[in-house]
mmCIF file of N, CA and C in Angstrom:
data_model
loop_
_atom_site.group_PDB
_atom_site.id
_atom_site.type_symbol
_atom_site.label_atom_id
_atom_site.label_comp_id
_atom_site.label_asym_id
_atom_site.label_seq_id
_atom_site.Cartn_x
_atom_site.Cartn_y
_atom_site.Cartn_z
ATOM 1 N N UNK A 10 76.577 22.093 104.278
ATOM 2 C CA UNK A 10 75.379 22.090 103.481
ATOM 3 C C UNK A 10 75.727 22.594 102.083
ATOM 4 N N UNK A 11 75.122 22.134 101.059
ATOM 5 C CA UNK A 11 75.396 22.348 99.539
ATOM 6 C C UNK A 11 74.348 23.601 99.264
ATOM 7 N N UNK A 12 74.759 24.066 98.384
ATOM 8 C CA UNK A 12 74.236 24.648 97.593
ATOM 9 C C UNK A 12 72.862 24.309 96.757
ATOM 10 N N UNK A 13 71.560 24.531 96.828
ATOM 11 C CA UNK A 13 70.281 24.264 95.957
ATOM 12 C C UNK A 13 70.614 23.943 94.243
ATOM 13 N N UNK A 14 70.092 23.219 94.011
ATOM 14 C CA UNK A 14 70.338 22.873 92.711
ATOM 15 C C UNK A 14 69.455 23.947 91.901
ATOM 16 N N UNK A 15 70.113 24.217 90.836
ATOM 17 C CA UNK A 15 68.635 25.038 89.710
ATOM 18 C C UNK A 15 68.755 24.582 88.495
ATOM 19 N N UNK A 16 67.758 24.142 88.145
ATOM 20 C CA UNK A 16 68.011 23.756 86.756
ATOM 21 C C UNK A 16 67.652 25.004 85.524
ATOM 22 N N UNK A 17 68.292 24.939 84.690
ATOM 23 C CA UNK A 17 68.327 26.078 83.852
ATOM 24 C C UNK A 17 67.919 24.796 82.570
ATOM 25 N N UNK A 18 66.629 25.397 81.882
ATOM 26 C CA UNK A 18 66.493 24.719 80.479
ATOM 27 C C UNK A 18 67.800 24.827 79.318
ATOM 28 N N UNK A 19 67.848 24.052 78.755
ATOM 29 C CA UNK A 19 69.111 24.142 77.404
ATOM 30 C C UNK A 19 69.184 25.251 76.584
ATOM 31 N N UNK A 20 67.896 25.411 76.513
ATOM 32 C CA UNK A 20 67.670 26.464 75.469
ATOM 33 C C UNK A 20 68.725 28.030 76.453
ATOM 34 N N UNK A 21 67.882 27.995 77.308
ATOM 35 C CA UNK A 21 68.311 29.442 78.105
ATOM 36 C C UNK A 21 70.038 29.070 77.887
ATOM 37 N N UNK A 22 70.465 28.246 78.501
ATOM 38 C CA UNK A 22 71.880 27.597 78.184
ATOM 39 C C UNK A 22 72.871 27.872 77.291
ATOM 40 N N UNK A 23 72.283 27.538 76.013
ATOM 41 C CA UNK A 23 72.475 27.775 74.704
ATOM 42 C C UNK A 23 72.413 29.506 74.195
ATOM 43 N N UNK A 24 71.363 30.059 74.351
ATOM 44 C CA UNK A 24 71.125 31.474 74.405
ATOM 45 C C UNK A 24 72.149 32.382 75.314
ATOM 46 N N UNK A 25 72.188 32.109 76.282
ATOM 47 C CA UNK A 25 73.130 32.741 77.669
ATOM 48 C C UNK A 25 74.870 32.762 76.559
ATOM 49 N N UNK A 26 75.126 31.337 76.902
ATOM 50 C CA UNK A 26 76.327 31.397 76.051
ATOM 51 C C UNK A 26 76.423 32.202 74.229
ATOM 52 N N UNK A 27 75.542 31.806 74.057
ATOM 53 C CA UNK A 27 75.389 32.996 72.099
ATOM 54 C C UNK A 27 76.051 34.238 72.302
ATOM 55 N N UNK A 28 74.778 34.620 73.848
ATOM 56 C CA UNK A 28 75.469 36.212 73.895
ATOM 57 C C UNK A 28 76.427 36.554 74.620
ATOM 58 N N UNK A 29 77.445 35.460 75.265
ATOM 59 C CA UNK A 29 78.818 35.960 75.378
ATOM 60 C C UNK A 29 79.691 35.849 74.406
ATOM 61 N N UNK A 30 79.814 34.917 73.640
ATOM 62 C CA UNK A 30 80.220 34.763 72.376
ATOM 63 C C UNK A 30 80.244 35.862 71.681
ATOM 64 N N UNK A 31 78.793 36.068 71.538
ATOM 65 C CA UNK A 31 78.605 37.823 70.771
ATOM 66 C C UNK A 31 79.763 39.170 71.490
ATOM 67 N N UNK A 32 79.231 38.947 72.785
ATOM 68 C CA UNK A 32 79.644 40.550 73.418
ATOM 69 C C UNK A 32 81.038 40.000 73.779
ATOM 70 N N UNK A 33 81.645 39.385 73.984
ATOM 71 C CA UNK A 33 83.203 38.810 74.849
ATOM 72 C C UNK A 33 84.167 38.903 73.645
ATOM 73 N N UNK A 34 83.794 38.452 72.390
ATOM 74 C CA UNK A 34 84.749 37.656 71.325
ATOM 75 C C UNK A 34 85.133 36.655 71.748
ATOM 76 N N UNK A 35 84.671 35.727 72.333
ATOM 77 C CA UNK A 35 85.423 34.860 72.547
ATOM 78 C C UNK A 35 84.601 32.752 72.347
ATOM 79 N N UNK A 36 85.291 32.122 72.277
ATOM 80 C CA UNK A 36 84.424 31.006 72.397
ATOM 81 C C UNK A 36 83.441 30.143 73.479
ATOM 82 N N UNK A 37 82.588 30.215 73.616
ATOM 83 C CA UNK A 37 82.113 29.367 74.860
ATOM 84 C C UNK A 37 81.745 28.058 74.242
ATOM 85 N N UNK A 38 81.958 27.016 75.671
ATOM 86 C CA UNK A 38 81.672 25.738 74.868
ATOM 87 C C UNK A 38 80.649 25.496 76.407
ATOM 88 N N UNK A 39 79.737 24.499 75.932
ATOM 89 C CA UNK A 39 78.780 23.556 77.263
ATOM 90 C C UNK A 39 78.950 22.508 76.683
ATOM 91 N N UNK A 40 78.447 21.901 77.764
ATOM 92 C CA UNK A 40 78.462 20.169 77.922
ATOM 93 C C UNK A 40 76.738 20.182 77.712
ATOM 94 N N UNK A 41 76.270 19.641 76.470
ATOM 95 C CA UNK A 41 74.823 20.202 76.468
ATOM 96 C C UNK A 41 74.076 18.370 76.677
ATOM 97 N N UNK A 42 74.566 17.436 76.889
ATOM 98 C CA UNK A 42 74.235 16.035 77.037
ATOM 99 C C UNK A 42 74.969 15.624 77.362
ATOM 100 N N UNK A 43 75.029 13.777 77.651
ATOM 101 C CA UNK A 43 76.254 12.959 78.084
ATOM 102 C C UNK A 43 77.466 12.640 77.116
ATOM 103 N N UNK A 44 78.155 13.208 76.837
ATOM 104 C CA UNK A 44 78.946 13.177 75.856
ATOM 105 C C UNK A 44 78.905 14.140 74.276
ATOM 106 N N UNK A 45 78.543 15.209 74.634
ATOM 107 C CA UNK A 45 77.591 15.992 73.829
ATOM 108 C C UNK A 45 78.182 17.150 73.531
ATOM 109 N N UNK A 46 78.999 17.823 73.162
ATOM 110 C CA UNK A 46 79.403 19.359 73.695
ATOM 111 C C UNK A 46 79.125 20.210 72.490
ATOM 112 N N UNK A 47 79.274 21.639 72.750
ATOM 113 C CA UNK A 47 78.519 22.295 71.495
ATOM 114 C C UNK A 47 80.252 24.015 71.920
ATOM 115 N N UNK A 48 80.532 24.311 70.672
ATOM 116 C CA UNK A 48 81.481 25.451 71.056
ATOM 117 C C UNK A 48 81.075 26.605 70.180
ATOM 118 N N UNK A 49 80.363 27.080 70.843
ATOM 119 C CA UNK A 49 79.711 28.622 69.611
ATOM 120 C C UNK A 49 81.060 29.822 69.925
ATOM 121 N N UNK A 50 81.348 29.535 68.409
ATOM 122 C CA UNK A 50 82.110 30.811 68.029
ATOM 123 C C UNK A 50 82.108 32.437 68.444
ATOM 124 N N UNK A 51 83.163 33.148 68.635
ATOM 125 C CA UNK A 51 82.908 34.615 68.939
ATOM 126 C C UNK A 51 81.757 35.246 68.058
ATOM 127 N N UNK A 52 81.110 36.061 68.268
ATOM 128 C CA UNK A 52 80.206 36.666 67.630
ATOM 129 C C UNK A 52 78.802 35.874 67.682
ATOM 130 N N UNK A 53 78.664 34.426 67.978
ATOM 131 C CA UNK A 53 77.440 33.794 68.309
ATOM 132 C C UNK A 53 76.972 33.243 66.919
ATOM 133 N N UNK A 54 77.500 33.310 65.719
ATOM 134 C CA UNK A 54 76.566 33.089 64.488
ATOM 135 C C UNK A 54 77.076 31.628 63.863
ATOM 136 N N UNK A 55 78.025 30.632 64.780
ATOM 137 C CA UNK A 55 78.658 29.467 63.784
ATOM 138 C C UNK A 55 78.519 28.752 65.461
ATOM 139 N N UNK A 56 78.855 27.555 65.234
ATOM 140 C CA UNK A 56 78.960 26.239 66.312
ATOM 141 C C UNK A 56 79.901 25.236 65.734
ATOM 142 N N UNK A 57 80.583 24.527 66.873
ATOM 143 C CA UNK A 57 81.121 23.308 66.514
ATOM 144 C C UNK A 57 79.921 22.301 67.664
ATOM 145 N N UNK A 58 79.804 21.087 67.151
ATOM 146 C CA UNK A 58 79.284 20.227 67.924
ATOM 147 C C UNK A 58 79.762 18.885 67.961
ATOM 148 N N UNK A 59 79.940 18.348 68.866
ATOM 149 C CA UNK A 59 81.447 17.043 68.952
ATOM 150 C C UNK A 59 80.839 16.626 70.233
ATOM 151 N N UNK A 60 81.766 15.073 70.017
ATOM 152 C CA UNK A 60 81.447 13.983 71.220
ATOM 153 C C UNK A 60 83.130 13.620 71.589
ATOM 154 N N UNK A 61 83.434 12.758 72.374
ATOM 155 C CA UNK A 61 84.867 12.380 73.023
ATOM 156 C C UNK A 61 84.720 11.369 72.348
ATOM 157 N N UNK A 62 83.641 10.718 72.438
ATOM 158 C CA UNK A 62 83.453 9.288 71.666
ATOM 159 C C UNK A 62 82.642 9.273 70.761
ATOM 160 N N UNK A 63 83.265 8.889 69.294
ATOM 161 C CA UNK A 63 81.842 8.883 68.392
ATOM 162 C C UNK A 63 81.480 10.423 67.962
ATOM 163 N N UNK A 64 80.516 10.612 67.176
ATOM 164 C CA UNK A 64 80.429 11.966 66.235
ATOM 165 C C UNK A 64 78.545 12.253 66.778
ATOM 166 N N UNK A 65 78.614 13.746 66.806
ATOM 167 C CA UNK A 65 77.162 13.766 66.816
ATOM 168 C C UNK A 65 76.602 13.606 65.468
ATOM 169 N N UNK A 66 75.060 13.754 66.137
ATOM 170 C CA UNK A 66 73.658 13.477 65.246
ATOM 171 C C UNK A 66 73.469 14.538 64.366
ATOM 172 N N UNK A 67 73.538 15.236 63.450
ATOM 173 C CA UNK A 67 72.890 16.038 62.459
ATOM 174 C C UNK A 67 71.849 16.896 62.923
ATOM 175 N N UNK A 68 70.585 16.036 63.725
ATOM 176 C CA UNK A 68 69.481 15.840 64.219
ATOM 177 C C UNK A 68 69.324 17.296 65.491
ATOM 178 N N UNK A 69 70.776 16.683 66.183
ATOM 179 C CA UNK A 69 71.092 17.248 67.334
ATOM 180 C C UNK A 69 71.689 18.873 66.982
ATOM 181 N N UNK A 70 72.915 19.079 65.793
ATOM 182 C CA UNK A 70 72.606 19.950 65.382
ATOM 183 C C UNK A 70 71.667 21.033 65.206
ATOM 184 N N UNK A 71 70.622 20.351 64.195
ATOM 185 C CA UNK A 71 69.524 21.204 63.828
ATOM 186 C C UNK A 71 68.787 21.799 65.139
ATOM 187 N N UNK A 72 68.739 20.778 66.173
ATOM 188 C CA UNK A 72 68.040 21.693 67.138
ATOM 189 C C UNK A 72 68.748 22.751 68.004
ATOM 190 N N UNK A 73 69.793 22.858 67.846
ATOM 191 C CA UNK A 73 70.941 23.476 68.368
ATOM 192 C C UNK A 73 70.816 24.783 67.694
ATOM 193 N N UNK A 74 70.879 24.565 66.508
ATOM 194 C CA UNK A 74 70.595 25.893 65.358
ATOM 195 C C UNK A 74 69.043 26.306 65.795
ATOM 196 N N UNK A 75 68.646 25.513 65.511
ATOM 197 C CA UNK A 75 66.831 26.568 65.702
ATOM 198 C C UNK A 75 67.050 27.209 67.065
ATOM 199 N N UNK A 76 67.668 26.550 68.426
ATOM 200 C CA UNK A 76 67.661 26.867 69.528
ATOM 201 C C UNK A 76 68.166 28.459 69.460
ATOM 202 N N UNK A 77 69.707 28.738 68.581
ATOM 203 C CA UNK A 77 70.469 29.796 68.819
ATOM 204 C C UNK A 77 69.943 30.593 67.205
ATOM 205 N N UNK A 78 68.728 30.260 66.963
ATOM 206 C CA UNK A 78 67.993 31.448 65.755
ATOM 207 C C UNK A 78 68.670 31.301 64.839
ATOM 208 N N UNK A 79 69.584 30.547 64.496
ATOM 209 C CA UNK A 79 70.440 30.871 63.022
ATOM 210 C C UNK A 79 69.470 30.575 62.087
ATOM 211 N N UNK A 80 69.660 32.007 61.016
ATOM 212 C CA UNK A 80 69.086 31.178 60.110
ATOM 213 C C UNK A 80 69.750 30.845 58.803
ATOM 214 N N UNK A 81 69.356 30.293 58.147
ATOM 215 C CA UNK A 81 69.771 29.063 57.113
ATOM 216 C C UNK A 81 71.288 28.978 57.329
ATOM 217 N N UNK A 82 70.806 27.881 58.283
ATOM 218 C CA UNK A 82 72.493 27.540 58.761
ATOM 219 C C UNK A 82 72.697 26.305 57.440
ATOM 220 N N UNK A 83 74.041 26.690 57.390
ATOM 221 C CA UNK A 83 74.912 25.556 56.516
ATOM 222 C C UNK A 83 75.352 24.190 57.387
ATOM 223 N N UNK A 84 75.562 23.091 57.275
ATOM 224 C CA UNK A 84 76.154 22.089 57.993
ATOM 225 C C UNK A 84 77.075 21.345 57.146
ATOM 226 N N UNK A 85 78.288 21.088 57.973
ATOM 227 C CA UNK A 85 79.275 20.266 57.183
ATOM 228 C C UNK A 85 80.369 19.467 58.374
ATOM 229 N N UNK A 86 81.603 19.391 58.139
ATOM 230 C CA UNK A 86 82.002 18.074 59.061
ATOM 231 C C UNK A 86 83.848 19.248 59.191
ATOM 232 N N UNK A 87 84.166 19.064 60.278
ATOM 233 C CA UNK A 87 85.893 19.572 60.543
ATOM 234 C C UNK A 87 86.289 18.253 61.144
ATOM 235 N N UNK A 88 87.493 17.692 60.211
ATOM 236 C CA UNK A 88 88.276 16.566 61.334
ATOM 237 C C UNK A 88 89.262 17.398 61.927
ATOM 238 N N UNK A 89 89.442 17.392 62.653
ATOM 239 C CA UNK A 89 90.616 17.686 63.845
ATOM 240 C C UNK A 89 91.790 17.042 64.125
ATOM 241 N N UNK A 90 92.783 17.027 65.115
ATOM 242 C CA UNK A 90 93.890 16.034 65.235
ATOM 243 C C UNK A 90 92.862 14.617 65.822
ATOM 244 N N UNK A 91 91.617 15.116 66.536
ATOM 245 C CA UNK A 91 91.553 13.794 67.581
ATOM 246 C C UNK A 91 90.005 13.584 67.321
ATOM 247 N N UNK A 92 89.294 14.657 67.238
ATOM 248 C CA UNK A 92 87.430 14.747 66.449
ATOM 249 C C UNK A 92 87.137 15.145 65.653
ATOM 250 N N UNK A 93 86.375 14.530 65.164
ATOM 251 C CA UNK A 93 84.942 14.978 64.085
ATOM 252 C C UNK A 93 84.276 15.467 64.695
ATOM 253 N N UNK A 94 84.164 17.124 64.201
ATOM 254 C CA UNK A 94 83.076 18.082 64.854
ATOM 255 C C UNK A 94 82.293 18.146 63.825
ATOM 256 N N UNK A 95 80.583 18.355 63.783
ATOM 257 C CA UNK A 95 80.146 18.822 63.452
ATOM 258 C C UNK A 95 79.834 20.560 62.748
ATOM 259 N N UNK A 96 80.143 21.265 61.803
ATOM 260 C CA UNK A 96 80.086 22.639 61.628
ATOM 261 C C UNK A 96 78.818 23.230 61.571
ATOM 262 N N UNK A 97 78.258 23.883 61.925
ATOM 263 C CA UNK A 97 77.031 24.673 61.557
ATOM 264 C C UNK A 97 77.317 26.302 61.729
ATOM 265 N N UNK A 98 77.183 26.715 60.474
ATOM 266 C CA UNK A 98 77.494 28.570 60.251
ATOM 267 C C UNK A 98 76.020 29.013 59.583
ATOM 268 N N UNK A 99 75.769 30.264 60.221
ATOM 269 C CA UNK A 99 74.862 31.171 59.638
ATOM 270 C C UNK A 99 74.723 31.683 58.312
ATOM 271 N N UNK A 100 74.248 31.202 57.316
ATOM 272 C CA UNK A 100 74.213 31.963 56.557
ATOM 273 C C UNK A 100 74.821 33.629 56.275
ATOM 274 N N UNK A 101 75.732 33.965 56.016
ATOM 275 C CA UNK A 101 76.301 34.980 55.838
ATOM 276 C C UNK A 101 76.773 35.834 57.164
ATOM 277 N N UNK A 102 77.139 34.674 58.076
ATOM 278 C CA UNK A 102 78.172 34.853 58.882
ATOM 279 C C UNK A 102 79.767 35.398 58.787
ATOM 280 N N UNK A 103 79.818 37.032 59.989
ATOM 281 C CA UNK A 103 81.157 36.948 59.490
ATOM 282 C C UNK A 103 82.340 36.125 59.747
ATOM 283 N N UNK A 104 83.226 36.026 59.055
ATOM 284 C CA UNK A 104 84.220 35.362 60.174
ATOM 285 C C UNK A 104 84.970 36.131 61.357
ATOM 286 N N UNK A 105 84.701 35.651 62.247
ATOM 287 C CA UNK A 105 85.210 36.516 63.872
ATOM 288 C C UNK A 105 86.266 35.907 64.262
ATOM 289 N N UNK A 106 87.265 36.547 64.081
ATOM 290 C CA UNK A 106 88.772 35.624 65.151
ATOM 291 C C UNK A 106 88.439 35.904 66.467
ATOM 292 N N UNK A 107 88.777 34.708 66.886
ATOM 293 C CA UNK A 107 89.273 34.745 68.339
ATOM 294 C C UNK A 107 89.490 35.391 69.046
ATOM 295 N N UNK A 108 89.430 35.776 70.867
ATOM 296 C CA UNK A 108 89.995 36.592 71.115
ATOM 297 C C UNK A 108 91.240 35.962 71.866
ATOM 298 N N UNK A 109 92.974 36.760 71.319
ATOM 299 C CA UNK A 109 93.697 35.703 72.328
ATOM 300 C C UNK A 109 93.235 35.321 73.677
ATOM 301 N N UNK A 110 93.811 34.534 74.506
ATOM 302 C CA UNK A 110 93.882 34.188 75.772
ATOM 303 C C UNK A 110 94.178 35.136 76.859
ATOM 304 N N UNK A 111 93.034 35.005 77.711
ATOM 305 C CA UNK A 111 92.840 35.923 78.772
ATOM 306 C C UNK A 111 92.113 35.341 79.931
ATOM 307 N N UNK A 112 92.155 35.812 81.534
ATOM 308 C CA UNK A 112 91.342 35.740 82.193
ATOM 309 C C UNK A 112 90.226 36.450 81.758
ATOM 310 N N UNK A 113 89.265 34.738 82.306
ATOM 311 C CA UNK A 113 87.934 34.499 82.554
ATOM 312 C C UNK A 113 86.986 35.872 82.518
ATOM 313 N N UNK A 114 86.120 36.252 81.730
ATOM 314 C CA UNK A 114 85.296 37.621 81.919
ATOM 315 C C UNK A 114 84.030 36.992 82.787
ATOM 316 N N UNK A 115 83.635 37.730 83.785
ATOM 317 C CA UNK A 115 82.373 36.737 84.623
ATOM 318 C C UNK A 115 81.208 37.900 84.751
ATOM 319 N N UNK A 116 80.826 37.905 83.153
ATOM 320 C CA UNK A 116 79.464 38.449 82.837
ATOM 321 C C UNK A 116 78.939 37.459 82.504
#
């Protein structure tokens, strides 16, 4: 027998991950649609948003930002070796490095 399904709204989704980002240092990414993914930076205040195929919507952005409270987020474009991510940073966001590589924290 499986396990019950639960659905968790995006928003909560989106929020949940901010504040590991915040408290971890570290990056979390979701799969927030079919081809859709979103990677909020350590500290919770910047996002990348990218597809495997094709570039996201602007659109999709913005609701991404209102979702995780930024306010007056900036938007602009990172090519990569292989995508076009979308950027969105907080207005007077710091910059947060990374935290190196480590096992999984399961807060």
């Amino acid at each position: 027998m499986s396990n019950p399904t639960v659905t968790v709204p995006i928003r909560e989704a989106l929020r949940y991950a901010q504040g590991r980002a915040e408290r971890l240092a570290r990056t979390q990414q979701l799969e927030i649609g079919e081809d859709l993914f979103v990677r909020i930076a350590p500290g919770g205040r910047k996002f990348l948003l990218f597809c495997l195929d094709g570039e996201p919507d602007r659109s999709a952005a913005e609701a991404v930002a209102a979702a995780l409270a930024l306010r007056n987020p900036a938007y602009g474009w990172h090519q990569g070796a292989t995508l076009r991510s979308l950027t969105v940073i907080e207005e007077g966001a710091a910059d947060v490095p990374e935290a190196p590589a480590g096992p999984d924290e399961n807060s």
